[in-house]
């Protein structure tokens, strides 16, 4: 996701709030850009979590494990 894409998302958001609204083509463009933004944020977060370790009081490092989101704790 680059600055130009973020700028375009903001332009579309502003236009959506205006009385003229968005055309169907702009709505589709907005949906594509939003999905790209969300994927970018999630990818960045996943990268951070992949490189995160828990350190216990004895100094032992333990890599974070993925949780099964469907399970109840």
Short mmCIF file of N, CA and C in Angstrom, two decimals:
data_model
loop_
_atom_site.label_atom_id
_atom_site.label_comp_id
_atom_site.label_asym_id
_atom_site.label_seq_id
_atom_site.Cartn_x
_atom_site.Cartn_y
_atom_site.Cartn_z
N UNK A 1 0.86 -1.17 0.00
CA UNK A 1 0.00 0.00 0.00
C UNK A 1 0.91 1.23 0.00
N UNK A 2 0.75 2.07 -1.00
CA UNK A 2 1.59 3.27 -1.08
C UNK A 2 0.77 4.53 -0.74
N UNK A 3 1.46 5.63 -0.67
CA UNK A 3 0.82 6.90 -0.29
C UNK A 3 -0.27 7.32 -1.28
N UNK A 4 -0.04 7.05 -2.56
CA UNK A 4 -1.02 7.41 -3.58
C UNK A 4 -2.33 6.65 -3.36
N UNK A 5 -2.24 5.37 -3.03
CA UNK A 5 -3.43 4.57 -2.79
C UNK A 5 -4.18 5.05 -1.54
N UNK A 6 -3.43 5.39 -0.51
CA UNK A 6 -4.05 5.90 0.72
C UNK A 6 -4.73 7.24 0.45
N UNK A 7 -4.07 8.09 -0.33
CA UNK A 7 -4.66 9.38 -0.70
C UNK A 7 -5.97 9.15 -1.45
N UNK A 8 -5.98 8.18 -2.36
CA UNK A 8 -7.19 7.90 -3.14
C UNK A 8 -8.31 7.37 -2.24
N UNK A 9 -7.97 6.53 -1.29
CA UNK A 9 -8.98 6.03 -0.33
C UNK A 9 -9.62 7.22 0.39
N UNK A 10 -8.80 8.15 0.83
CA UNK A 10 -9.31 9.32 1.54
C UNK A 10 -10.17 10.21 0.65
N UNK A 11 -9.77 10.35 -0.61
CA UNK A 11 -10.58 11.13 -1.55
C UNK A 11 -11.96 10.49 -1.72
N UNK A 12 -11.98 9.19 -1.90
CA UNK A 12 -13.24 8.48 -2.09
C UNK A 12 -14.11 8.56 -0.84
N UNK A 13 -13.49 8.49 0.34
CA UNK A 13 -14.24 8.58 1.58
C UNK A 13 -14.89 9.96 1.70
N UNK A 14 -14.14 11.00 1.35
CA UNK A 14 -14.68 12.36 1.41
C UNK A 14 -15.83 12.54 0.41
N UNK A 15 -15.64 12.00 -0.79
CA UNK A 15 -16.67 12.13 -1.82
C UNK A 15 -17.93 11.34 -1.44
N UNK A 16 -17.75 10.19 -0.77
CA UNK A 16 -18.89 9.37 -0.36
C UNK A 16 -19.77 10.12 0.63
N UNK A 17 -19.16 10.99 1.42
CA UNK A 17 -19.92 11.76 2.42
C UNK A 17 -20.59 13.01 1.82
N UNK A 18 -20.17 13.37 0.62
CA UNK A 18 -20.73 14.56 -0.03
C UNK A 18 -22.10 14.23 -0.63
N UNK A 19 -22.88 15.26 -0.95
CA UNK A 19 -24.21 15.04 -1.53
C UNK A 19 -24.18 14.27 -2.86
N UNK A 20 -23.11 14.45 -3.63
CA UNK A 20 -23.06 13.77 -4.93
C UNK A 20 -22.81 12.27 -4.79
N UNK A 21 -22.12 11.84 -3.74
CA UNK A 21 -21.88 10.42 -3.50
C UNK A 21 -20.90 9.81 -4.50
N UNK A 22 -20.84 8.50 -4.49
CA UNK A 22 -19.91 7.77 -5.36
C UNK A 22 -20.67 7.09 -6.51
N UNK A 23 -19.99 7.01 -7.64
CA UNK A 23 -20.54 6.24 -8.75
C UNK A 23 -20.30 4.75 -8.45
N UNK A 24 -20.91 3.88 -9.22
CA UNK A 24 -20.72 2.44 -9.03
C UNK A 24 -19.25 2.06 -9.23
N UNK A 25 -18.61 2.66 -10.23
CA UNK A 25 -17.19 2.38 -10.50
C UNK A 25 -16.33 2.81 -9.31
N UNK A 26 -16.65 3.96 -8.72
CA UNK A 26 -15.89 4.44 -7.56
C UNK A 26 -16.12 3.55 -6.35
N UNK A 27 -17.34 3.04 -6.20
CA UNK A 27 -17.63 2.13 -5.09
C UNK A 27 -16.80 0.85 -5.22
N UNK A 28 -16.69 0.35 -6.43
CA UNK A 28 -15.88 -0.86 -6.66
C UNK A 28 -14.40 -0.56 -6.40
N UNK A 29 -13.94 0.60 -6.88
CA UNK A 29 -12.54 0.99 -6.65
C UNK A 29 -12.27 1.11 -5.16
N UNK A 30 -13.20 1.72 -4.43
CA UNK A 30 -13.05 1.89 -2.98
C UNK A 30 -12.96 0.53 -2.30
N UNK A 31 -13.79 -0.41 -2.71
CA UNK A 31 -13.78 -1.75 -2.11
C UNK A 31 -12.44 -2.45 -2.35
N UNK A 32 -11.91 -2.32 -3.55
CA UNK A 32 -10.62 -2.93 -3.88
C UNK A 32 -9.51 -2.29 -3.06
N UNK A 33 -9.52 -0.97 -2.97
CA UNK A 33 -8.48 -0.27 -2.20
C UNK A 33 -8.57 -0.58 -0.71
N UNK A 34 -9.79 -0.66 -0.19
CA UNK A 34 -9.96 -0.99 1.23
C UNK A 34 -9.42 -2.39 1.53
N UNK A 35 -9.74 -3.35 0.64
CA UNK A 35 -9.26 -4.72 0.83
C UNK A 35 -7.74 -4.75 0.81
N UNK A 36 -7.13 -4.02 -0.12
CA UNK A 36 -5.67 -3.96 -0.21
C UNK A 36 -5.08 -3.36 1.07
N UNK A 37 -5.73 -2.33 1.60
CA UNK A 37 -5.25 -1.69 2.84
C UNK A 37 -5.34 -2.67 4.01
N UNK A 38 -6.46 -3.34 4.14
CA UNK A 38 -6.65 -4.30 5.23
C UNK A 38 -5.62 -5.42 5.12
N UNK A 39 -5.42 -5.94 3.91
CA UNK A 39 -4.44 -7.01 3.71
C UNK A 39 -3.03 -6.54 4.07
N UNK A 40 -2.73 -5.30 3.74
CA UNK A 40 -1.43 -4.72 4.06
C UNK A 40 -1.22 -4.63 5.57
N UNK A 41 -2.23 -4.15 6.28
CA UNK A 41 -2.14 -4.02 7.74
C UNK A 41 -2.02 -5.40 8.39
N UNK A 42 -2.84 -6.35 7.95
CA UNK A 42 -2.78 -7.69 8.51
C UNK A 42 -1.44 -8.37 8.24
N UNK A 43 -0.90 -8.16 7.04
CA UNK A 43 0.41 -8.73 6.71
C UNK A 43 1.50 -8.16 7.59
N UNK A 44 1.44 -6.87 7.82
CA UNK A 44 2.42 -6.22 8.69
C UNK A 44 2.32 -6.75 10.12
N UNK A 45 1.11 -6.87 10.61
CA UNK A 45 0.88 -7.38 11.95
C UNK A 45 1.37 -8.82 12.07
N UNK A 46 1.08 -9.64 11.06
CA UNK A 46 1.52 -11.03 11.09
C UNK A 46 3.05 -11.11 11.12
N UNK A 47 3.70 -10.24 10.36
CA UNK A 47 5.16 -10.20 10.37
C UNK A 47 5.71 -9.85 11.74
N UNK A 48 5.07 -8.92 12.42
CA UNK A 48 5.51 -8.55 13.77
C UNK A 48 5.30 -9.71 14.74
N UNK A 49 4.15 -10.35 14.65
CA UNK A 49 3.86 -11.45 15.56
C UNK A 49 4.77 -12.66 15.29
N UNK A 50 5.15 -12.87 14.05
CA UNK A 50 6.06 -13.97 13.72
C UNK A 50 7.44 -13.77 14.33
N UNK A 51 7.77 -12.54 14.64
CA UNK A 51 9.08 -12.24 15.23
C UNK A 51 8.98 -11.80 16.69
N UNK A 52 7.92 -12.23 17.36
CA UNK A 52 7.71 -11.87 18.76
C UNK A 52 7.93 -13.09 19.64
N UNK A 53 8.66 -12.89 20.71
CA UNK A 53 8.94 -13.96 21.66
C UNK A 53 8.50 -13.53 23.05
N UNK A 54 8.08 -14.49 23.84
CA UNK A 54 7.79 -14.26 25.25
C UNK A 54 9.03 -14.69 26.03
N UNK A 55 9.41 -13.90 27.01
CA UNK A 55 10.57 -14.23 27.83
C UNK A 55 10.09 -14.44 29.26
N UNK A 56 10.39 -15.64 29.81
CA UNK A 56 9.96 -15.91 31.18
C UNK A 56 10.96 -15.32 32.17
N UNK A 57 10.66 -15.49 33.47
CA UNK A 57 11.51 -14.88 34.49
C UNK A 57 12.93 -15.44 34.52
N UNK A 58 13.16 -16.62 33.93
CA UNK A 58 14.50 -17.22 33.87
C UNK A 58 15.25 -16.80 32.60
N UNK A 59 14.59 -16.02 31.75
CA UNK A 59 15.23 -15.53 30.54
C UNK A 59 15.07 -16.44 29.33
N UNK A 60 14.25 -17.47 29.46
CA UNK A 60 14.02 -18.38 28.33
C UNK A 60 13.04 -17.75 27.35
N UNK A 61 13.42 -17.79 26.07
CA UNK A 61 12.55 -17.24 25.03
C UNK A 61 11.63 -18.34 24.52
N UNK A 62 10.38 -17.94 24.27
CA UNK A 62 9.41 -18.86 23.69
C UNK A 62 8.66 -18.13 22.59
N UNK A 63 8.68 -18.72 21.40
CA UNK A 63 7.99 -18.11 20.26
C UNK A 63 6.49 -18.16 20.48
N UNK A 64 5.79 -17.11 20.04
CA UNK A 64 4.34 -17.11 20.13
C UNK A 64 3.77 -18.23 19.27
N UNK A 65 2.70 -18.84 19.74
CA UNK A 65 2.05 -19.91 18.98
C UNK A 65 0.72 -19.38 18.45
N UNK A 66 0.35 -19.88 17.28
CA UNK A 66 -0.95 -19.49 16.72
C UNK A 66 -2.05 -20.15 17.52
N UNK A 67 -3.11 -19.39 17.75
CA UNK A 67 -4.29 -19.91 18.45
C UNK A 67 -5.33 -20.32 17.44
N UNK A 68 -6.10 -21.32 17.79
CA UNK A 68 -7.25 -21.69 16.97
C UNK A 68 -8.39 -20.79 17.42
N UNK A 69 -8.80 -19.86 16.56
CA UNK A 69 -9.78 -18.85 16.93
C UNK A 69 -11.16 -19.45 17.17
N UNK A 70 -11.42 -20.62 16.60
CA UNK A 70 -12.74 -21.24 16.77
C UNK A 70 -12.92 -21.87 18.15
N UNK A 71 -11.82 -22.15 18.83
CA UNK A 71 -11.90 -22.76 20.16
C UNK A 71 -12.25 -21.73 21.21
N UNK A 72 -13.01 -22.13 22.19
CA UNK A 72 -13.31 -21.27 23.35
C UNK A 72 -12.24 -21.55 24.40
N UNK A 73 -11.78 -20.53 25.09
CA UNK A 73 -10.79 -20.73 26.17
C UNK A 73 -11.45 -21.00 27.48
#
